[in-house]
Amino acid sequence: MTPSAPSARSARSAPGADRLDRARARLAARLTAAAGPDGLLRAPCDSRMLESALALRLLTVTDVDPDARERLTRRLKTGLDEGAPDPVQEAAARAALGEYVDGRGALARLLGGFDHFTAGRKHLMFRTVLAELGADAFPEPPDPGRAFEAHGQQRWLITEMAALKVLHAFGTHSPRRVTEDDWRILEPCALPGPPPYGNHLARLLALLALRLRPRYAAAVRARARELRDVLCEDGGVPFLTGMDVFATATGGLALAGAGAPAPTLRALAEAVTGQQNPDGGWGFDRGVGQSDVDDTAYCVEFLRAVAPERHGAGVAAGERYLLARQGADGGFPTFERGTASEVAITAAAVNALAPEPAHRAAVAAGVRFVTARQEAAGPYERSWSLNESNALFRTVLAHDSFLAVAPGHPAAAGAARARARAVARLLATQNPDGGWGHVPADPSDPISTAYALIAVARTPGARAATARAVRHLLERQRPDGGFTSRPDQAGPRPLAYHVPLLTDVCVLLGLNHARGGPAAR
């Protein structure tokens, strides 16, 4: 997500330059003000009905904190009155409130069109969660002893699956299937402090499982009492503790593109460096020891952009982390090597690695993976974002990064074709109001529009589409300089969750590219 600074030529000729610059300045000031005492941008996660339902279930079965139970009950009832975000969360909320729901039908409506390599696991996960809440019968997998295995996966997923295995075993009157290793995996969630890996969902599931073993009863009740401290203003529980590291890296790139003062950028860079994990990677929030390719790629990009000499060692360690996760297919997974490669994640890694000549072979392999996926028949990827435009803008940046450093490479022609195809898709799906939604025909929203704008603004010949997208965004800027958008992030995929600050970050990135990209000239 390379920052795009305006050139002298584009400064003279960009449409509505003065208005655009004022909007960028207000947005940059808002992002700068979001920095906390530790230097990271504060990017809390909104509450969600699934975690709120599980929290109410935990407080109910442990019989603690009636006041917190009442707040959670009000949050769920209000959410249902306003309209649940998806059928599974509606079923979870109603079940937690003691209402009858058809959990299996809700799951079919959510995952009926979910074409993803995690689909089988998601069916098992959500059915088990709904069964624990009383909205469904426990599923009957072909091999219950192995159905919940998650070897080689990210740590919080291993925790979730161990918890679900325990809940399933006890729910089907087969507790002997639970091993001491399962309990050991769950034990960290019984300790005081923030949830391991910044994941409230994993901890809630773990606590619900741990309650079934008497030796953990006191610790589970203690952690249940502490839930009141994580309730959001609306009385609900969020999916994650926040995304401060991710927001600081991407927000830092946005602020660099907007011309933020060097001391501001240096402070953000120091804060990001302080969160680097021993393996050289970064997680999405402070204290999250599970590194991932996405966060690491953006942290590497940001540090290289603003302070390459000062943070050279950190950048090199981040690059080594990325290279160690590249798969045999040339692509990159989100977490651990050997798991499925993903287009958007591979594109992020390519952008981070492309500037270093020593990584040219790895970059070319990544570009070939992205190109092959883009040329294959099938839907455009929607991964950790619910937006088509997210993966599309990332691939455009990756192709541009590669073409800039290796224009004569044998993979360059394919990259150019794939880039053109991605931009053509965006131009063909722009709404009449100038914006984009999650998928074609969805109503426009600011974050989807910002993603698309990054790509089209970099494309010669897309001046008209760029101007319409800029107008769409400027007309929706709030008096405080920020933007309001629908939830865009997904986890567990395809459930949406919302980190409001990321909308501001992404809109500023989009507006920066509109100010400095070739389509504005």
Coordinates of C-alpha atoms in Angstrom, one line a residue:
M1 CA 0.0 0.0 0.0
T2 CA 2.7 2.4 -1.1
P3 CA 2.0 6.0 -0.1
S4 CA 1.2 8.3 -3.1
A5 CA 2.5 11.8 -2.7
P6 CA 1.3 14.5 -5.1
S7 CA 3.7 15.6 -7.9
A8 CA 4.0 19.2 -8.9
R9 CA 2.2 18.4 -12.2
S10 CA -0.7 16.7 -10.5
A11 CA -0.9 19.4 -7.9
R12 CA -1.7 21.9 -10.7
S13 CA -4.1 19.7 -12.7
A14 CA -5.9 17.3 -10.3
P15 CA -9.7 18.0 -10.4
G16 CA -10.9 19.9 -7.3
A17 CA -7.4 19.9 -5.9
D18 CA -8.1 22.6 -3.2
R19 CA -11.2 20.8 -1.9
L20 CA -9.4 17.5 -2.1
D21 CA -6.4 18.9 -0.1
R22 CA -8.7 20.3 2.6
A23 CA -10.4 17.0 2.9
R24 CA -7.1 15.2 3.2
A25 CA -5.8 17.6 5.8
R26 CA -8.9 17.2 8.0
L27 CA -8.7 13.4 7.7
A28 CA -4.9 13.4 8.4
A29 CA -5.5 15.6 11.5
R30 CA -8.1 13.1 12.7
L31 CA -5.8 10.2 12.3
T32 CA -2.9 12.0 14.0
A33 CA -5.2 12.7 17.0
A34 CA -6.0 9.0 17.3
A35 CA -2.4 8.2 18.6
G36 CA -2.4 6.9 22.1
P37 CA 0.2 7.3 24.9
D38 CA 2.3 4.4 23.4
G39 CA 2.4 6.0 20.0
L40 CA 0.1 3.5 18.2
L41 CA -3.1 4.7 16.6
R42 CA -6.0 3.5 18.7
A43 CA -8.3 1.3 16.5
P44 CA -10.8 -0.4 18.8
C45 CA -13.2 -3.0 17.4
D46 CA -17.0 -2.5 17.7
S47 CA -19.0 -5.0 19.6
R48 CA -20.6 -7.9 17.8
M49 CA -23.6 -10.1 18.5
L50 CA -21.8 -13.4 18.4
E51 CA -19.3 -12.6 21.1
S52 CA -22.0 -10.9 23.1
A53 CA -24.2 -14.0 22.9
L54 CA -21.4 -16.2 24.1
A55 CA -20.5 -13.8 26.9
L56 CA -24.1 -13.8 28.1
R57 CA -24.0 -17.6 27.9
L58 CA -20.9 -17.7 30.0
L59 CA -22.2 -15.3 32.6
T60 CA -25.5 -17.3 32.8
V61 CA -23.9 -20.7 33.3
T62 CA -21.4 -19.4 35.9
D63 CA -24.1 -17.3 37.5
V64 CA -22.0 -14.2 38.0
D65 CA -22.5 -10.4 37.5
P66 CA -26.2 -9.8 36.9
D67 CA -25.5 -6.2 35.9
A68 CA -23.2 -7.3 33.0
R69 CA -25.8 -9.9 32.0
E70 CA -28.5 -7.2 31.8
R71 CA -26.2 -5.0 29.7
L72 CA -25.5 -7.9 27.3
T73 CA -29.2 -8.7 27.2
R74 CA -30.1 -5.2 26.2
R75 CA -27.3 -5.2 23.5
L76 CA -28.7 -8.3 22.0
K77 CA -32.3 -7.2 22.0
T78 CA -31.3 -3.9 20.5
G79 CA -29.3 -5.6 17.8
L80 CA -32.2 -7.9 16.9
D81 CA -34.6 -4.9 16.8
E82 CA -32.2 -3.0 14.5
G83 CA -31.5 -6.1 12.3
A84 CA -28.8 -8.7 12.9
P85 CA -25.9 -8.6 10.4
D86 CA -26.2 -12.2 9.3
P87 CA -28.4 -15.3 10.0
V88 CA -25.9 -17.0 12.3
Q89 CA -25.5 -14.1 14.6
E90 CA -29.3 -13.6 14.8
A91 CA -29.6 -17.3 15.7
A92 CA -26.9 -17.0 18.3
A93 CA -28.5 -13.9 19.9
R94 CA -32.0 -15.4 20.0
A95 CA -30.7 -18.6 21.5
A96 CA -28.7 -16.7 24.2
L97 CA -31.9 -14.9 25.0
G98 CA -33.8 -18.2 25.4
E99 CA -35.8 -17.9 22.2
Y100 CA -36.3 -20.8 19.8
V101 CA -34.5 -20.5 16.4
D102 CA -33.6 -22.8 13.5
G103 CA -29.8 -22.9 13.8
R104 CA -29.3 -25.2 10.9
G105 CA -31.4 -23.1 8.6
A106 CA -29.5 -20.0 9.7
L107 CA -26.2 -21.7 8.9
A108 CA -27.4 -22.7 5.5
R109 CA -28.4 -19.1 4.7
L110 CA -25.0 -17.8 5.8
L111 CA -22.7 -20.4 4.2
G112 CA -24.9 -21.5 1.2
G113 CA -22.7 -19.5 -1.2
F114 CA -19.5 -19.4 0.8
D115 CA -16.9 -20.8 -1.6
H116 CA -13.7 -20.8 0.4
F117 CA -11.1 -23.3 1.5
T118 CA -12.3 -22.9 5.1
A119 CA -15.9 -23.7 4.4
G120 CA -16.0 -27.2 5.9
R121 CA -14.4 -26.0 9.1
K122 CA -16.8 -23.1 9.3
H123 CA -19.8 -25.4 9.0
L124 CA -18.5 -27.5 11.9
M125 CA -17.5 -24.4 14.0
F126 CA -20.7 -22.5 13.7
R127 CA -22.9 -25.5 14.1
T128 CA -21.1 -26.4 17.4
V129 CA -21.3 -22.8 18.6
L130 CA -25.1 -22.7 17.9
A131 CA -25.5 -26.1 19.6
E132 CA -23.7 -24.8 22.7
L133 CA -26.1 -21.9 22.7
G134 CA -29.1 -24.2 22.3
A135 CA -30.0 -23.3 18.7
D136 CA -29.1 -26.5 17.1
A137 CA -28.2 -30.2 17.7
F138 CA -24.5 -30.9 17.9
P139 CA -23.2 -32.0 14.5
E140 CA -22.2 -35.5 13.7
P141 CA -18.8 -35.3 11.8
P142 CA -17.6 -38.6 10.2
D143 CA -14.6 -38.7 12.5
P144 CA -15.3 -36.7 15.7
G145 CA -11.9 -37.5 17.1
R146 CA -10.1 -35.7 14.3
A147 CA -12.7 -33.3 13.0
F148 CA -11.5 -30.5 15.3
E149 CA -7.8 -30.9 14.6
A150 CA -6.0 -27.7 13.6
H151 CA -2.4 -28.7 13.5
G152 CA -0.2 -26.2 11.6
Q153 CA -2.8 -23.4 11.9
Q154 CA -2.6 -20.1 13.7
R155 CA -2.6 -20.3 17.4
W156 CA -6.0 -18.7 18.1
L157 CA -7.6 -21.1 15.7
I158 CA -6.0 -24.0 17.5
T159 CA -7.5 -22.6 20.7
E160 CA -10.9 -22.3 19.1
M161 CA -11.0 -25.8 17.7
A162 CA -9.8 -27.3 21.0
A163 CA -12.6 -25.5 22.8
L164 CA -15.2 -26.6 20.2
K165 CA -13.9 -30.2 20.5
V166 CA -14.5 -30.1 24.3
L167 CA -18.0 -28.6 23.9
H168 CA -18.9 -31.1 21.3
A169 CA -17.5 -34.1 23.3
F170 CA -19.5 -33.1 26.4
G171 CA -22.5 -32.1 24.4
T172 CA -22.6 -35.5 22.8
H173 CA -21.9 -37.3 26.1
S174 CA -18.4 -38.4 24.9
P175 CA -16.0 -36.6 27.3
R176 CA -13.4 -39.3 27.0
R177 CA -12.5 -37.9 23.6
V178 CA -11.0 -34.9 25.3
T179 CA -7.2 -35.3 26.0
E180 CA -4.9 -33.5 28.4
D181 CA -3.4 -31.8 25.4
D182 CA -6.8 -30.2 24.7
W183 CA -7.0 -28.8 28.2
R184 CA -3.4 -27.5 28.0
I185 CA -4.2 -25.6 24.8
L186 CA -7.1 -23.9 26.6
E187 CA -5.4 -23.1 29.9
P188 CA -3.8 -19.8 28.9
C189 CA -7.4 -18.4 28.4
A190 CA -8.0 -19.0 32.1
L191 CA -5.2 -16.6 33.1
P192 CA -5.9 -12.9 34.0
G193 CA -5.1 -10.2 31.5
P194 CA -6.1 -9.6 27.9
P195 CA -7.2 -12.5 25.9
P196 CA -4.4 -14.5 24.2
Y197 CA -3.8 -13.4 20.7
G198 CA -6.2 -10.4 21.2
N199 CA -9.2 -12.6 20.3
H200 CA -12.3 -12.4 22.5
L201 CA -14.1 -15.1 20.5
A202 CA -11.4 -17.7 21.2
R203 CA -11.3 -16.9 24.9
L204 CA -15.0 -17.0 25.3
L205 CA -15.2 -20.4 23.7
A206 CA -12.2 -21.6 25.8
L207 CA -13.8 -20.5 29.0
L208 CA -17.1 -22.2 28.1
A209 CA -15.1 -25.4 27.5
L210 CA -13.0 -25.0 30.6
R211 CA -16.0 -24.6 32.9
L212 CA -16.7 -28.3 32.2
R213 CA -13.7 -29.4 34.2
P214 CA -14.0 -28.7 37.9
R215 CA -10.4 -27.8 38.4
Y216 CA -10.9 -24.7 36.3
A217 CA -14.2 -23.6 37.8
A218 CA -12.8 -20.8 40.0
A219 CA -10.6 -19.4 37.2
V220 CA -13.5 -19.4 34.8
R221 CA -15.7 -17.6 37.2
A222 CA -13.0 -15.0 37.8
R223 CA -12.5 -14.4 34.1
A224 CA -16.3 -14.2 33.7
R225 CA -16.5 -11.4 36.3
E226 CA -13.9 -9.5 34.4
L227 CA -16.0 -9.4 31.3
R228 CA -17.6 -6.2 32.4
D229 CA -14.2 -4.5 31.8
V230 CA -14.3 -5.4 28.1
L231 CA -17.9 -4.4 27.3
C232 CA -18.2 -1.6 24.7
E233 CA -20.3 1.5 25.3
D234 CA -23.3 -0.3 23.8
G235 CA -22.9 -3.2 26.3
G236 CA -21.6 -5.8 23.9
V237 CA -18.3 -7.6 23.5
P238 CA -16.0 -7.1 20.4
F239 CA -14.4 -9.9 18.3
L240 CA -10.9 -8.5 18.8
T241 CA -9.2 -6.3 21.4
G242 CA -8.4 -3.9 18.5
M243 CA -6.2 -3.5 15.4
D244 CA -3.8 -0.8 16.7
V245 CA -0.7 -2.2 15.0
F246 CA -2.4 -2.7 11.6
A247 CA -4.0 0.7 11.8
T248 CA -0.7 2.4 12.7
A249 CA 1.2 0.8 9.8
T250 CA -1.5 1.5 7.2
G251 CA -2.4 4.8 8.8
G252 CA 1.3 5.8 8.8
L253 CA 1.5 5.1 5.1
A254 CA -1.6 7.2 4.6
L255 CA -0.2 10.1 6.7
A256 CA 3.1 9.8 4.8
G257 CA 1.2 10.2 1.5
A258 CA -0.6 13.2 2.9
G259 CA 2.6 14.9 3.8
A260 CA 2.5 14.6 7.6
P261 CA 5.4 16.1 9.6
A262 CA 8.5 13.9 9.9
P263 CA 8.3 13.9 13.8
T264 CA 4.8 12.4 13.6
L265 CA 5.9 9.7 11.2
R266 CA 8.9 8.9 13.3
A267 CA 6.8 8.5 16.4
L268 CA 4.5 6.1 14.6
A269 CA 7.4 4.1 13.2
E270 CA 9.0 3.8 16.7
A271 CA 5.7 2.5 18.0
V272 CA 5.4 -0.1 15.3
T273 CA 9.0 -1.2 15.8
G274 CA 8.2 -1.8 19.5
Q275 CA 5.5 -4.3 18.6
Q276 CA 7.7 -6.5 16.4
N277 CA 7.6 -10.2 17.5
P278 CA 10.7 -12.3 18.1
D279 CA 10.0 -14.2 14.8
G280 CA 10.4 -10.9 12.9
G281 CA 6.8 -10.5 12.1
W282 CA 3.9 -8.4 13.5
G283 CA 0.4 -9.2 14.8
F284 CA -2.6 -7.0 14.4
D285 CA -2.7 -5.5 17.9
R286 CA -0.3 -4.7 20.7
G287 CA 0.8 -7.9 22.6
V288 CA -0.4 -10.3 19.9
G289 CA 2.4 -12.8 19.6
Q290 CA 0.8 -14.6 16.5
S291 CA 2.5 -12.8 13.6
D292 CA 0.9 -12.8 10.2
V293 CA 1.9 -12.0 6.6
D294 CA -0.7 -9.2 6.2
D295 CA 0.4 -7.1 9.2
T296 CA 4.0 -7.8 8.6
A297 CA 3.9 -6.7 5.0
Y298 CA 2.3 -3.3 5.9
C299 CA 4.7 -2.8 8.8
V300 CA 7.7 -3.4 6.5
E301 CA 6.3 -1.1 3.9
F302 CA 5.7 1.7 6.4
L303 CA 9.1 1.4 8.1
R304 CA 10.9 1.4 4.8
A305 CA 8.9 4.4 3.6
V306 CA 9.6 6.7 6.5
A307 CA 12.8 5.6 8.2
P308 CA 14.7 2.9 6.2
E309 CA 18.1 3.7 7.8
R310 CA 16.9 3.8 11.4
H311 CA 14.7 0.7 11.1
G312 CA 16.7 -1.3 8.6
A313 CA 17.2 -4.2 10.9
G314 CA 13.5 -4.4 11.7
V315 CA 12.7 -4.3 8.0
A316 CA 15.2 -7.1 7.2
A317 CA 13.7 -9.3 10.0
G318 CA 10.3 -8.7 8.6
E319 CA 11.4 -9.6 5.1
R320 CA 12.9 -12.9 6.4
Y321 CA 9.6 -13.6 8.2
L322 CA 7.7 -13.2 4.9
L323 CA 10.1 -15.2 2.8
A324 CA 9.9 -18.1 5.3
R325 CA 6.2 -18.4 4.7
Q326 CA 6.1 -18.4 0.9
G327 CA 4.5 -21.6 -0.3
A328 CA 5.7 -24.0 -3.1
D329 CA 3.0 -22.4 -5.4
G330 CA 4.7 -19.0 -5.0
G331 CA 1.9 -17.6 -3.0
F332 CA 1.7 -16.6 0.7
P333 CA -0.8 -17.7 3.4
T334 CA -2.0 -15.4 6.1
F335 CA -0.4 -17.3 8.9
E336 CA 1.6 -20.5 8.6
R337 CA 3.6 -21.9 5.8
G338 CA 1.9 -25.0 4.4
T339 CA -1.6 -23.6 4.6
A340 CA -3.5 -22.3 1.6
S341 CA -2.0 -19.3 -0.2
E342 CA -4.3 -16.3 -0.8
V343 CA -4.4 -13.6 -3.5
A344 CA -4.7 -10.5 -1.3
I345 CA -2.1 -11.7 1.2
T346 CA 0.3 -12.6 -1.6
A347 CA -0.1 -9.2 -3.1
A348 CA 0.7 -7.6 0.2
A349 CA 3.9 -9.6 0.5
V350 CA 4.9 -8.8 -3.0
N351 CA 4.5 -5.1 -2.3
A352 CA 6.7 -5.4 0.8
L353 CA 9.4 -7.4 -0.8
A354 CA 9.6 -5.9 -4.3
P355 CA 12.0 -2.9 -3.5
E356 CA 14.8 -5.3 -2.4
P357 CA 16.6 -6.7 -5.5
A358 CA 17.7 -9.8 -3.5
H359 CA 14.0 -10.9 -3.3
R360 CA 13.3 -10.6 -7.0
A361 CA 12.8 -14.4 -7.5
A362 CA 10.4 -14.6 -4.6
V363 CA 8.5 -11.6 -5.9
A364 CA 8.2 -13.0 -9.4
A365 CA 6.9 -16.3 -8.0
G366 CA 4.3 -14.4 -6.0
V367 CA 3.2 -12.4 -9.0
R368 CA 2.9 -15.6 -11.1
F369 CA 0.6 -17.0 -8.4
V370 CA -1.6 -13.9 -8.3
T371 CA -1.7 -13.7 -12.1
A372 CA -2.7 -17.4 -12.4
R373 CA -5.5 -16.9 -9.9
Q374 CA -6.8 -13.8 -11.6
E375 CA -6.8 -15.5 -15.0
A376 CA -8.6 -18.6 -13.7
A377 CA -12.4 -18.8 -14.0
G378 CA -14.4 -18.2 -10.8
P379 CA -15.4 -15.4 -8.4
Y380 CA -13.0 -12.6 -7.4
E381 CA -11.5 -13.3 -4.1
R382 CA -13.0 -11.9 -0.9
S383 CA -10.9 -13.0 2.0
W384 CA -10.3 -11.1 5.3
S385 CA -12.2 -8.2 3.7
L386 CA -15.8 -8.7 2.4
N387 CA -14.9 -6.4 -0.6
E388 CA -14.0 -7.5 -4.1
S389 CA -12.3 -4.1 -4.4
N390 CA -9.9 -4.9 -1.5
A391 CA -8.2 -7.8 -3.3
L392 CA -8.3 -6.0 -6.6
F393 CA -6.6 -2.9 -5.4
R394 CA -3.9 -5.0 -3.7
T395 CA -3.2 -6.9 -6.8
V396 CA -2.9 -3.7 -8.9
L397 CA -0.3 -2.4 -6.4
A398 CA 1.5 -5.7 -6.5
H399 CA 1.6 -5.7 -10.3
D400 CA 2.8 -2.1 -10.4
S401 CA 5.5 -2.8 -7.8
F402 CA 6.8 -5.7 -9.9
L403 CA 6.6 -4.0 -13.3
A404 CA 8.5 -1.0 -11.8
V405 CA 11.5 -3.1 -10.7
A406 CA 11.4 -5.8 -13.4
P407 CA 9.8 -4.5 -16.6
G408 CA 11.6 -7.0 -18.8
H409 CA 11.0 -10.1 -16.6
P410 CA 9.2 -13.1 -18.3
A411 CA 6.3 -12.7 -15.9
A412 CA 5.8 -9.0 -16.7
A413 CA 3.5 -9.5 -19.6
G414 CA 1.1 -11.7 -17.5
A415 CA 1.3 -9.2 -14.7
A416 CA 0.3 -6.4 -17.1
R417 CA -2.7 -8.4 -18.4
A418 CA -3.8 -9.2 -14.9
R419 CA -3.5 -5.6 -13.9
A420 CA -5.6 -4.5 -16.8
R421 CA -8.3 -7.1 -16.0
A422 CA -8.5 -6.0 -12.4
V423 CA -9.0 -2.4 -13.3
A424 CA -11.5 -3.3 -16.0
R425 CA -13.5 -5.1 -13.4
L426 CA -13.5 -2.1 -11.1
L427 CA -14.4 0.3 -13.9
A428 CA -17.3 -1.9 -15.0
T429 CA -18.7 -2.2 -11.5
Q430 CA -18.6 1.5 -10.4
N431 CA -22.0 2.6 -9.3
P432 CA -23.8 5.5 -10.9
D433 CA -23.1 7.6 -7.7
G434 CA -19.4 7.2 -8.3
G435 CA -18.8 4.7 -5.5
W436 CA -18.4 0.9 -5.0
G437 CA -20.0 -1.5 -2.6
H438 CA -18.8 -4.8 -1.3
V439 CA -19.8 -6.6 -4.5
P440 CA -21.3 -5.3 -7.8
A441 CA -24.9 -4.0 -7.3
D442 CA -24.3 -3.4 -3.5
P443 CA -24.9 0.2 -2.4
S444 CA -21.8 2.3 -2.3
D445 CA -19.9 2.8 0.9
P446 CA -16.7 4.8 1.7
I447 CA -14.3 2.0 2.4
S448 CA -15.2 -0.1 -0.6
T449 CA -14.9 3.1 -2.7
A450 CA -11.6 4.0 -1.2
Y451 CA -10.2 0.5 -2.0
A452 CA -11.3 0.8 -5.7
L453 CA -10.0 4.4 -5.9
I454 CA -6.5 3.4 -5.0
A455 CA -6.4 1.2 -8.1
V456 CA -8.2 3.4 -10.7
A457 CA -6.4 6.6 -9.6
R458 CA -3.1 4.9 -10.6
T459 CA -4.4 4.0 -14.1
P460 CA -3.9 6.3 -17.1
G461 CA -7.2 6.8 -18.8
A462 CA -9.3 6.4 -15.7
R463 CA -9.6 10.1 -15.0
A464 CA -13.4 10.2 -15.2
A465 CA -13.9 7.3 -12.9
T466 CA -11.4 8.8 -10.4
A467 CA -13.2 12.1 -10.4
R468 CA -16.5 10.5 -9.7
A469 CA -15.1 8.4 -6.9
V470 CA -13.5 11.4 -5.3
R471 CA -16.7 13.4 -5.5
H472 CA -18.6 10.5 -3.9
L473 CA -16.2 10.4 -1.0
L474 CA -15.9 14.2 -0.4
E475 CA -19.7 14.5 -0.3
R476 CA -19.7 11.9 2.6
Q477 CA -17.1 13.4 4.8
R478 CA -18.4 14.2 8.2
P479 CA -18.0 17.6 9.9
D480 CA -15.3 16.0 12.2
G481 CA -13.3 15.0 9.1
G482 CA -14.1 11.2 9.4
F483 CA -16.1 8.8 7.4
T484 CA -18.8 6.3 8.3
S485 CA -18.9 3.0 6.5
R486 CA -20.4 -0.5 6.8
P487 CA -18.4 -3.3 8.4
D488 CA -15.7 -4.6 6.0
Q489 CA -13.4 -6.9 7.9
A490 CA -14.2 -10.6 8.2
G491 CA -13.3 -13.1 10.9
P492 CA -14.0 -15.9 11.3
R493 CA -14.7 -15.6 7.6
P494 CA -17.4 -14.7 6.4
L495 CA -18.7 -13.0 9.6
A496 CA -18.2 -9.2 9.5
Y497 CA -16.7 -7.1 12.2
H498 CA -16.0 -3.4 12.3
V499 CA -13.0 -1.3 13.2
P500 CA -14.2 2.3 12.4
L501 CA -10.7 3.9 12.2
L502 CA -9.8 1.7 9.3
T503 CA -12.4 3.5 7.2
D504 CA -10.6 6.8 7.8
V505 CA -7.2 5.2 7.0
C506 CA -8.3 3.7 3.8
V507 CA -10.2 6.8 2.6
L508 CA -7.1 8.9 3.1
L509 CA -5.0 6.4 1.2
G510 CA -7.5 6.5 -1.7
L511 CA -7.6 10.3 -1.7
N512 CA -3.8 10.4 -1.7
H513 CA -3.6 8.2 -4.8
A514 CA -6.3 10.4 -6.4
R515 CA -4.2 13.5 -5.7
G516 CA -0.9 12.0 -7.0
G517 CA -1.8 9.1 -9.4
P518 CA -1.6 9.3 -13.2
A519 CA -5.4 9.3 -13.6
A520 CA -5.4 12.7 -11.9
R521 CA -3.0 14.3 -14.3

